PDB file of C-alpha atoms and ligand atoms in Angstrom:
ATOM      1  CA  UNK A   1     104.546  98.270 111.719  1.00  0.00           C
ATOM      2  CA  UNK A   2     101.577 100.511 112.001  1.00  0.00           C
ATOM      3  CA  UNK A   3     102.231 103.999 113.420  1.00  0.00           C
ATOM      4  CA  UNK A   4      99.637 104.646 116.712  1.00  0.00           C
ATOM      5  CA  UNK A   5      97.270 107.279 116.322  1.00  0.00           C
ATOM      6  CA  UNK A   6      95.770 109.128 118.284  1.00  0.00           C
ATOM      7  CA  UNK A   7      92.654 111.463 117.570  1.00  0.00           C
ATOM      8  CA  UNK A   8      90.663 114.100 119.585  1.00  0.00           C
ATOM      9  CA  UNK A   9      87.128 114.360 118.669  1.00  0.00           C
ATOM     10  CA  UNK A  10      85.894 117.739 120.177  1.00  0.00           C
ATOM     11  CA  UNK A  11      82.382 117.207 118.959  1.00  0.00           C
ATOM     12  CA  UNK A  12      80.451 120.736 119.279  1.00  0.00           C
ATOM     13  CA  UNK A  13      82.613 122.090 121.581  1.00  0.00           C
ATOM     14  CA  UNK A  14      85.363 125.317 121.814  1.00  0.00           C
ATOM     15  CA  UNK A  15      85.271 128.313 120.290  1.00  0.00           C
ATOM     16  CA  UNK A  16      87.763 130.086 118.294  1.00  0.00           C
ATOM     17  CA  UNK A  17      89.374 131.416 121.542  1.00  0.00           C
ATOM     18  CA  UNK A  18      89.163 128.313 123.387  1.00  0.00           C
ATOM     19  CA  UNK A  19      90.519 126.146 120.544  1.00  0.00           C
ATOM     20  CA  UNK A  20      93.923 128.844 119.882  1.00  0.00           C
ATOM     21  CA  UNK A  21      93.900 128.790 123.810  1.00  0.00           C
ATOM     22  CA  UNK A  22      93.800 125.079 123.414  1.00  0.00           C
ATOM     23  CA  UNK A  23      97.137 124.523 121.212  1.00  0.00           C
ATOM     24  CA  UNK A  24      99.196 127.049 122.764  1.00  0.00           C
ATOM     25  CA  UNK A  25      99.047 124.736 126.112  1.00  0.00           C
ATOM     26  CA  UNK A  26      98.900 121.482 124.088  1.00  0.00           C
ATOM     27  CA  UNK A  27     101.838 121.563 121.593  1.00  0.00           C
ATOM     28  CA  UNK A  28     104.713 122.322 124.535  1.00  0.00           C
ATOM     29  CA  UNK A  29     103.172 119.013 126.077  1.00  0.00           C
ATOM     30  CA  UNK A  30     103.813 116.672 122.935  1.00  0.00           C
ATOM     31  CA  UNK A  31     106.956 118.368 121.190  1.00  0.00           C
ATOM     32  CA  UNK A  32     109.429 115.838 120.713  1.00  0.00           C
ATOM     33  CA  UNK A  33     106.338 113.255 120.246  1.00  0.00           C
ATOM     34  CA  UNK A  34     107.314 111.496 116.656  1.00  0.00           C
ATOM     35  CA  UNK A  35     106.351 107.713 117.273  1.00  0.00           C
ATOM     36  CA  UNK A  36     102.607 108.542 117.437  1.00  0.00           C
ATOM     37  CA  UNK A  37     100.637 110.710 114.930  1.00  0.00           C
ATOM     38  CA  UNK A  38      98.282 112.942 116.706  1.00  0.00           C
ATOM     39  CA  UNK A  39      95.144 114.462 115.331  1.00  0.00           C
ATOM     40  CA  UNK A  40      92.686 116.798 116.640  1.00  0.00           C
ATOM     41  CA  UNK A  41      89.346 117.633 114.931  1.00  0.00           C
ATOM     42  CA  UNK A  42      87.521 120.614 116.328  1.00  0.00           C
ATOM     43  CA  UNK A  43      84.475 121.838 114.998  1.00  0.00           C
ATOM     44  CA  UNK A  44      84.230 123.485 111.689  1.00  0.00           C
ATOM     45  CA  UNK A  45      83.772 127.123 112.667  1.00  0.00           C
ATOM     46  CA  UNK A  46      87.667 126.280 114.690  1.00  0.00           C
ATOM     47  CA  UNK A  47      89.024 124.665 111.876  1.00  0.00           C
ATOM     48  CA  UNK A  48      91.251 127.685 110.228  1.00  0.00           C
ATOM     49  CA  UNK A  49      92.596 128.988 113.313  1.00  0.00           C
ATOM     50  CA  UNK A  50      93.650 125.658 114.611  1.00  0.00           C
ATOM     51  CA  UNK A  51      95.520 125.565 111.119  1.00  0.00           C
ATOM     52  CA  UNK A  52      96.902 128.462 112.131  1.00  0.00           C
ATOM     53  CA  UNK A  53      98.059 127.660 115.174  1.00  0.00           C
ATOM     54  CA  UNK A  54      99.028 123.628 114.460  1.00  0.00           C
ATOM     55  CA  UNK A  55     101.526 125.198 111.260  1.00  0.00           C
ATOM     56  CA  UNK A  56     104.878 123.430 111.571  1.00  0.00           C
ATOM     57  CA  UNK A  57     103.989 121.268 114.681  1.00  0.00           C
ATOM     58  CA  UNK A  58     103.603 117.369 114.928  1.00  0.00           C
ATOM     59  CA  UNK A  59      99.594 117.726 114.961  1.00  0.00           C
ATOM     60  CA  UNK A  60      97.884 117.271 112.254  1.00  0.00           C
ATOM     61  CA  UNK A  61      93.835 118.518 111.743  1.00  0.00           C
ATOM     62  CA  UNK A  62      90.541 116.785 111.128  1.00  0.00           C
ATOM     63  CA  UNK A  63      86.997 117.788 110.267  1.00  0.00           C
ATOM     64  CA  UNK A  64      84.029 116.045 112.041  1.00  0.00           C
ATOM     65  CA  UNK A  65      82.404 115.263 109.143  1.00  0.00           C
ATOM     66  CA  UNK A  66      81.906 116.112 105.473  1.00  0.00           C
ATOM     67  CA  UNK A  67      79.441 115.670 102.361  1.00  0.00           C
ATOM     68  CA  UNK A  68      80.360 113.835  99.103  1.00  0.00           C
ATOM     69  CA  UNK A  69      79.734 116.466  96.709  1.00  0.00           C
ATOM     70  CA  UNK A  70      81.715 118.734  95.787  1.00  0.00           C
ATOM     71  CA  UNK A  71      79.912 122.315  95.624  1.00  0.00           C
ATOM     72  CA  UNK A  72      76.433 123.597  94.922  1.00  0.00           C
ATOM     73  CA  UNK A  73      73.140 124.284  96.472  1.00  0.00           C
ATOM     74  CA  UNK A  74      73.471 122.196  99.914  1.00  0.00           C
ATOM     75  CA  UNK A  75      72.723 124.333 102.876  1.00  0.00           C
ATOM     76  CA  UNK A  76      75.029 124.438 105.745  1.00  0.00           C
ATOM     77  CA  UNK A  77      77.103 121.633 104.163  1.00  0.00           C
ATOM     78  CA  UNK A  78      80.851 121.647 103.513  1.00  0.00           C
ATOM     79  CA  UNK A  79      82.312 119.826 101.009  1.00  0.00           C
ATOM     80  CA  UNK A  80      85.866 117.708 101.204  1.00  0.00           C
ATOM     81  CA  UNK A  81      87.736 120.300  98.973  1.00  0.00           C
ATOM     82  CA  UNK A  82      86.764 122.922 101.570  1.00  0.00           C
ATOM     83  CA  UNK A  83      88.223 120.613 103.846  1.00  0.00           C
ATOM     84  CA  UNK A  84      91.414 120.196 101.942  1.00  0.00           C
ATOM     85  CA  UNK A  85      91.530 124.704 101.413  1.00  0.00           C
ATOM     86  CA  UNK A  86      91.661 125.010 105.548  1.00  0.00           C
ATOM     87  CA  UNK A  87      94.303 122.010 105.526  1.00  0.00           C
ATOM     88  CA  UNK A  88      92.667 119.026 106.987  1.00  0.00           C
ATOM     89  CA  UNK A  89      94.755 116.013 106.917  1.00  0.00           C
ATOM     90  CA  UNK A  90      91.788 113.991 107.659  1.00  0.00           C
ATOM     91  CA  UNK A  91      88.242 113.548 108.176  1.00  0.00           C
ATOM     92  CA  UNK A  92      85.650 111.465 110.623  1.00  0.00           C
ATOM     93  CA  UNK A  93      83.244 109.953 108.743  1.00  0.00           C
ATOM     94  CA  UNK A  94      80.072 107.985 110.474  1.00  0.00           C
ATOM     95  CA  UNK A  95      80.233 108.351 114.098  1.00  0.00           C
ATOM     96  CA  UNK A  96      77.491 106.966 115.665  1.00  0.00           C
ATOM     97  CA  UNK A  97      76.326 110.454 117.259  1.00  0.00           C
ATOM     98  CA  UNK A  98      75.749 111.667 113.348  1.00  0.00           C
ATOM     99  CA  UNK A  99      74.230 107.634 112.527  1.00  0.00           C
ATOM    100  CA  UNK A 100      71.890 108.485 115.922  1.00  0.00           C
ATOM    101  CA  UNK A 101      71.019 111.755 115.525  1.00  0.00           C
ATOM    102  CA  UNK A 102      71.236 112.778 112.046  1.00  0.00           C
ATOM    103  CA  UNK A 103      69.788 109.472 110.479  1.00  0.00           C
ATOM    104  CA  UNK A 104      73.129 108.728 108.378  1.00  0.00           C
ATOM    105  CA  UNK A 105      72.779 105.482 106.872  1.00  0.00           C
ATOM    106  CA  UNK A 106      75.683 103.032 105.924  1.00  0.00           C
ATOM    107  CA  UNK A 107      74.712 104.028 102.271  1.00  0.00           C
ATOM    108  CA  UNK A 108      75.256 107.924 103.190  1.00  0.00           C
ATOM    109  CA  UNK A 109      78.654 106.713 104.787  1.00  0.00           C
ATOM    110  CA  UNK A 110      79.585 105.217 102.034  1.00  0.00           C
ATOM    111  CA  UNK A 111      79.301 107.638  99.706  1.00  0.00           C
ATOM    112  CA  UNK A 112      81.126 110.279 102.258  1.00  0.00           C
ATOM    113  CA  UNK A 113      84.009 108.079 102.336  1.00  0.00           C
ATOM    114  CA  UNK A 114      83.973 107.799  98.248  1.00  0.00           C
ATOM    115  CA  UNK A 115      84.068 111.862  98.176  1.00  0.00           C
ATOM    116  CA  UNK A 116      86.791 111.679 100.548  1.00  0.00           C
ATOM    117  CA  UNK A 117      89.342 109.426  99.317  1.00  0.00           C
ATOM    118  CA  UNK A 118      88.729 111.421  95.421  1.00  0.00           C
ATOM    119  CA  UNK A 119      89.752 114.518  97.339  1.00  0.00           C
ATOM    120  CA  UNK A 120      92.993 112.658  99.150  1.00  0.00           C
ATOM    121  CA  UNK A 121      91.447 113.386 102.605  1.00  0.00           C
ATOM    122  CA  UNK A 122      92.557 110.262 105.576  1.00  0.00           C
ATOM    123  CA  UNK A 123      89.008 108.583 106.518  1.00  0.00           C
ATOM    124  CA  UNK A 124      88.772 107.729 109.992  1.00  0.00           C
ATOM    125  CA  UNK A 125      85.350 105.534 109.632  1.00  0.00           C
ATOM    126  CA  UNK A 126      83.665 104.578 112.833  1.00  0.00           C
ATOM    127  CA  UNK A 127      81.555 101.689 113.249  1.00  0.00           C
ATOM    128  CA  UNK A 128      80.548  99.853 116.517  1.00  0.00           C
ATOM    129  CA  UNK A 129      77.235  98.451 118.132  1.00  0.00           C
ATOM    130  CA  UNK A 130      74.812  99.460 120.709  1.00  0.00           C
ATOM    131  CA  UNK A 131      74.273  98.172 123.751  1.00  0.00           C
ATOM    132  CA  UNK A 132      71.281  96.063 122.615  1.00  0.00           C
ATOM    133  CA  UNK A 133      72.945  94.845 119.499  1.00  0.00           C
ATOM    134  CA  UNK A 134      75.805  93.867 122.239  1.00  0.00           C
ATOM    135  CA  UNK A 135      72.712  92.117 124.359  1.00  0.00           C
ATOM    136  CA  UNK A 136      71.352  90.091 121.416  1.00  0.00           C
ATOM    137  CA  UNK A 137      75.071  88.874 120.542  1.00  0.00           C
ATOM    138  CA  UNK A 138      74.660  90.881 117.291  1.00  0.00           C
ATOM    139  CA  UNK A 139      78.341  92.789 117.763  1.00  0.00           C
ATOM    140  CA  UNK A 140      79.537  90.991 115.104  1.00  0.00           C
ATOM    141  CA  UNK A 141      76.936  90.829 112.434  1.00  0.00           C
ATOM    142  CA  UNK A 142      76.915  94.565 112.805  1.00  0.00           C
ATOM    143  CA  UNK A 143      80.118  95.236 112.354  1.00  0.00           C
ATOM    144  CA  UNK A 144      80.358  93.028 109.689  1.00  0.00           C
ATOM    145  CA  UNK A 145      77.408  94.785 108.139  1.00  0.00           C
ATOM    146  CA  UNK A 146      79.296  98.313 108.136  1.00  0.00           C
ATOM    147  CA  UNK A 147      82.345  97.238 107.190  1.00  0.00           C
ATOM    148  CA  UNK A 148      80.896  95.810 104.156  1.00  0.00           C
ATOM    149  CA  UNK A 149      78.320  98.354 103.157  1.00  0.00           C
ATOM    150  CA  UNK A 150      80.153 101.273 104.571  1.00  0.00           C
ATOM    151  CA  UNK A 151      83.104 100.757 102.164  1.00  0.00           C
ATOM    152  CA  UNK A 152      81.268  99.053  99.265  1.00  0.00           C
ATOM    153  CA  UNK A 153      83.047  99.474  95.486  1.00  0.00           C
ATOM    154  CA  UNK A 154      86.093 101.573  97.675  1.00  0.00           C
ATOM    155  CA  UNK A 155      89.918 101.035  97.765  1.00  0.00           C
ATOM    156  CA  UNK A 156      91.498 101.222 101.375  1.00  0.00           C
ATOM    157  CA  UNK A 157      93.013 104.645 100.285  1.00  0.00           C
ATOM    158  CA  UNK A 158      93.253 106.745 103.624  1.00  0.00           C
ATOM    159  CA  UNK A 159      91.735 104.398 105.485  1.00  0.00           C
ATOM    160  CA  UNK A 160      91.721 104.500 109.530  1.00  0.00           C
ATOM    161  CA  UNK A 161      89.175 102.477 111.007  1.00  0.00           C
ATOM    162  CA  UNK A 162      87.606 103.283 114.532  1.00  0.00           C
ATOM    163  CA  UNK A 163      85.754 100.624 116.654  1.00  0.00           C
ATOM    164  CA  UNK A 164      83.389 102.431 119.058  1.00  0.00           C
ATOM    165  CA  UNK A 165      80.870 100.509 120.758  1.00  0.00           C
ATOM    166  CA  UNK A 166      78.032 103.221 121.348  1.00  0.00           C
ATOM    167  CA  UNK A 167      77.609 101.515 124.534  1.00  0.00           C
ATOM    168  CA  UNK A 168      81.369 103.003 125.543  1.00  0.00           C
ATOM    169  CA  UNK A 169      80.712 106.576 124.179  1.00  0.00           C
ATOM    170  CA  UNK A 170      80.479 109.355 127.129  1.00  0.00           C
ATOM    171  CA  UNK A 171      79.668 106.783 129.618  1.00  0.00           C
ATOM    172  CA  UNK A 172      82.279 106.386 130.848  1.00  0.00           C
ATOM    173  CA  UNK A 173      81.822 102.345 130.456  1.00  0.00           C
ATOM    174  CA  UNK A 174      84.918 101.423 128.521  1.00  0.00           C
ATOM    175  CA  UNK A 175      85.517  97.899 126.664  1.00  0.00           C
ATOM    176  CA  UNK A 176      87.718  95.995 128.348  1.00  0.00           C
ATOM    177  CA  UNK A 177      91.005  95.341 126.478  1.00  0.00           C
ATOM    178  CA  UNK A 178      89.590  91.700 125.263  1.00  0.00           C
ATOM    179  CA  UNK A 179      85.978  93.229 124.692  1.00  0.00           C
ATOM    180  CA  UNK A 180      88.248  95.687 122.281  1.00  0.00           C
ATOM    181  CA  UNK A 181      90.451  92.940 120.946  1.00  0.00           C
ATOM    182  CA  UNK A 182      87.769  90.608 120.060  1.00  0.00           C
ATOM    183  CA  UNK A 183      86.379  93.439 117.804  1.00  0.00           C
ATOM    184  CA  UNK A 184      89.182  94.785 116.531  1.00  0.00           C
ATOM    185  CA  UNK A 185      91.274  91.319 115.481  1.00  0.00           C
ATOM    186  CA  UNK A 186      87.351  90.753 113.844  1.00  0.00           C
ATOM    187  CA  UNK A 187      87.136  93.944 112.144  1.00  0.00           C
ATOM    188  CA  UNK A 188      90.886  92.935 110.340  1.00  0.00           C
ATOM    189  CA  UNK A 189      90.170  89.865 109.416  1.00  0.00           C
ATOM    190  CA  UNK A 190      86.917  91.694 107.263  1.00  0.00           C
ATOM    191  CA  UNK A 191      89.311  93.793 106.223  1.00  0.00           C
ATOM    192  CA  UNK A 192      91.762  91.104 104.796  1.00  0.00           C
ATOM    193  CA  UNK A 193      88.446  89.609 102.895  1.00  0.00           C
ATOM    194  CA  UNK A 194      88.319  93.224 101.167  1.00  0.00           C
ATOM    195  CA  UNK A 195      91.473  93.989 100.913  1.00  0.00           C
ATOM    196  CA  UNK A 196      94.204  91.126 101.198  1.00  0.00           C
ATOM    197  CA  UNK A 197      97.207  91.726 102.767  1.00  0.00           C
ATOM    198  CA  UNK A 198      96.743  95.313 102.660  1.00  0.00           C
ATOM    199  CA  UNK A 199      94.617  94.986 106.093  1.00  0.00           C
ATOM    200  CA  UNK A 200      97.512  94.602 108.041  1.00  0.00           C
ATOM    201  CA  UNK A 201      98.424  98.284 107.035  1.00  0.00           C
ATOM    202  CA  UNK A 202      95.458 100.015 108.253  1.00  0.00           C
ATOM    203  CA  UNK A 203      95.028 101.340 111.469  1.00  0.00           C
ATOM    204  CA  UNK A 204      92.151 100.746 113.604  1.00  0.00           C
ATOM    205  CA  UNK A 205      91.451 102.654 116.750  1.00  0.00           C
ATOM    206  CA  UNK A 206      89.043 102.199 119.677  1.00  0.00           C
ATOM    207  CA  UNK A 207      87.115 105.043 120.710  1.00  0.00           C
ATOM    208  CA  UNK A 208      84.672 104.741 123.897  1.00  0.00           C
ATOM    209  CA  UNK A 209      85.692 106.407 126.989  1.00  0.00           C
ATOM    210  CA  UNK A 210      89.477 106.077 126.460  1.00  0.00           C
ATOM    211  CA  UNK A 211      90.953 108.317 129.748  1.00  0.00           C
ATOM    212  CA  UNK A 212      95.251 108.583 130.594  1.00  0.00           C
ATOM    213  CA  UNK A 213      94.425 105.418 132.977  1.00  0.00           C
ATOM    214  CA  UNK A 214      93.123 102.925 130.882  1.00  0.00           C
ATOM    215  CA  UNK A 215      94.654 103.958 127.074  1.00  0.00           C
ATOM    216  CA  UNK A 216      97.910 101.918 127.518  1.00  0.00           C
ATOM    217  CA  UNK A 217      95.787  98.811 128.089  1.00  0.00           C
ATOM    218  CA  UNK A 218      94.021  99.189 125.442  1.00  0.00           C
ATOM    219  CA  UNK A 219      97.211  99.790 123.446  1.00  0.00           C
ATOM    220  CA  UNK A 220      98.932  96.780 124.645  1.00  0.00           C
ATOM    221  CA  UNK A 221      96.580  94.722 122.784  1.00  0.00           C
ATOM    222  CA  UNK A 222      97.880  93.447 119.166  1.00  0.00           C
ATOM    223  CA  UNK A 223      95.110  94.881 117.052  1.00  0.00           C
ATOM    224  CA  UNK A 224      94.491  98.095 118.444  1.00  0.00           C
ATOM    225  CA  UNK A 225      96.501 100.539 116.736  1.00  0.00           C
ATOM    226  CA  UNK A 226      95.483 103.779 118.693  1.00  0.00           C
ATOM    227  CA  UNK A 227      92.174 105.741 119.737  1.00  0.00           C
ATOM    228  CA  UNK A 228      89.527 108.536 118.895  1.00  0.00           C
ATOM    229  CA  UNK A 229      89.079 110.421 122.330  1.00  0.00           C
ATOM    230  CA  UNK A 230      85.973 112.469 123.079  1.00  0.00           C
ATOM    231  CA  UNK A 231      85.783 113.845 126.543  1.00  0.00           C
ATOM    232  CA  UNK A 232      89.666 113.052 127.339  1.00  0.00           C
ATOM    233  CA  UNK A 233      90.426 115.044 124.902  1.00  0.00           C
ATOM    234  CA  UNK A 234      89.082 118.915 126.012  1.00  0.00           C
ATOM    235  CA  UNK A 235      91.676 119.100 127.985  1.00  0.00           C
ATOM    236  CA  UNK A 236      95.170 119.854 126.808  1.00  0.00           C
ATOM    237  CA  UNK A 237      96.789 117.904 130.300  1.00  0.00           C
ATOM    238  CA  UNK A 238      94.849 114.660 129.777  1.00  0.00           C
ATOM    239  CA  UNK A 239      94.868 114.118 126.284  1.00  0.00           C
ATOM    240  CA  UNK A 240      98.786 114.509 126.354  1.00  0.00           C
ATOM    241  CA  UNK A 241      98.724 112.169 128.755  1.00  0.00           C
ATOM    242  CA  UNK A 242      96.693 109.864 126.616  1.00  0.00           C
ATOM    243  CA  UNK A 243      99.449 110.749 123.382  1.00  0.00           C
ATOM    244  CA  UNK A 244     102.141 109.708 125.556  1.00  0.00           C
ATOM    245  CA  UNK A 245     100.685 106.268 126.782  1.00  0.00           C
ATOM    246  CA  UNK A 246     103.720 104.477 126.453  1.00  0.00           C
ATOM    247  CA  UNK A 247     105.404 106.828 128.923  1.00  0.00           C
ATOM    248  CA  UNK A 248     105.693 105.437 132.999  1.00  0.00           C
TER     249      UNK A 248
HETATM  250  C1  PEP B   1      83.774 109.709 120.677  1.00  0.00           C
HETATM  251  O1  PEP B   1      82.730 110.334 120.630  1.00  0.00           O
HETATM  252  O2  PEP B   1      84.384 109.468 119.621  1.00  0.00           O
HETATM  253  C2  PEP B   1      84.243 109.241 121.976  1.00  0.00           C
HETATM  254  C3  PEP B   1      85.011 108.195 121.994  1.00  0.00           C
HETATM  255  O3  PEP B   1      83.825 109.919 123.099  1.00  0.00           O
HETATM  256  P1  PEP B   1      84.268 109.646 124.638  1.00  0.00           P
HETATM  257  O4  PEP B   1      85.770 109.480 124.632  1.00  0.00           O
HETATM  258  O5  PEP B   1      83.824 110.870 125.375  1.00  0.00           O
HETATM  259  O6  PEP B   1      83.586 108.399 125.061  1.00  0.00           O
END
């Protein structure tokens, strides 16, 4: 049995206010929520006071990224043991907005992940084709191709996987439940090649325009073990919504 999880990805967005603002509306909307784990990674200048604020609740706290060493002369980076000192449970590692716009390479990924899992951070590792990949029926050569160079020489310590086809990201264009299926029942068999029977332990999640009407689904499908939520997510009513999916 894999636990659903479900993660918000604020991306650059909330301040300190906002994000404390944020929690105190959210957390009365999932208490009592124990048969999902629920995640929210604001941006790094948010991340102590939403530590603050998520103490002793069922919500645990991600970074949006990280780099693989561990200190030294690497401006405006922030290293996974800083991560661990304002209590991140886990950490997103290769979206495809940091792959687009900060040239991060399945290499650079890879070695992320590595500096992750030493420091015991949760990975949740997103992969997933464009829309012309899609067109030229490359989906699953690409996915095939960061799967295996993303987690080269690594154990499946912490591992969460998350299937977002660019394509599906802001658009609000989501996968259809087979489009998401196809991918995901694909990305576990890789995962079996890698890891044996350990795959059918780790989670994977579809992120892509996941909204309160369309997230159960998604969920109802046999390989998709929860979601990463952008937009959904900035609000504290629609992302609880999306938490409790299995809820009429
Ligand atoms: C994301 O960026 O991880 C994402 C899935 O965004 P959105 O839900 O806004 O498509």
């Amino acid at each position: 049995m894999r636990l659903p999880l479900i993660a918000a990805n604020w991306k650059m967005n909330k301040t300190t206010a906002e994000t404390r603002e944020f929690i105190t509306e959210f957390l009365p909307l999932v208490d009592g929520v124990k048969d999902v784990e629920i995640v929210i990674a604001p941006a790094f200048t948010s991340l102590p006071v939403a530590a603050k604020f998520l103490k002793g609740s069922n919500v645990k706290l991600a970074a949006q990224d990280v780099f693989w060493e561990t200190e030294g002369a690497y401006t405006g980076e922030v290293s996974p043991l800083m991560l661990k000192d304002v209590e991140c449970t886990y950490v997103i590692i290769g979206h495809s907005e940091r792959r687009q716009y900060f040239n991060e390479t399945d290499e650079i990924v890879n070695r992320k992940i590595r500096a992750a899992q030493e420091a015991d951070l949760g990975i949740i590792f997103c992969i997933g084709e464009t829309l012309q990949e899609r067109e030229a029926g490359e989906t699953l050569q690409v996915l095939k191709r960061q799967i295996t160079e993303g987690l080269k020489g690594l154990s499946a310590q912490g591992l969460v996987i998350a299937y977002e086809p660019v394509w599906a990201i802001g658009t609000g264009k989501t996968a259809t439940p087979e489009q998401a299926e196809e991918a995901h029942s694909f990305i576990r068999k890789e995962l079996k090649t890698l890891y044996g029977n350990e795959a059918e332990q780790i989670r994977i999640l579809y992120g892509g325009s996941v909204k309160p009407d369309n997230i159960a689904s998604l969920m109802a499908q046999p390989n998709v073990d929860g979601a990463l939520v952008g937009g959904a997510s900035l609000k504290p009513d629609s992302f609880s919504k999306i938490v409790r999916f299995k809820e009429p």
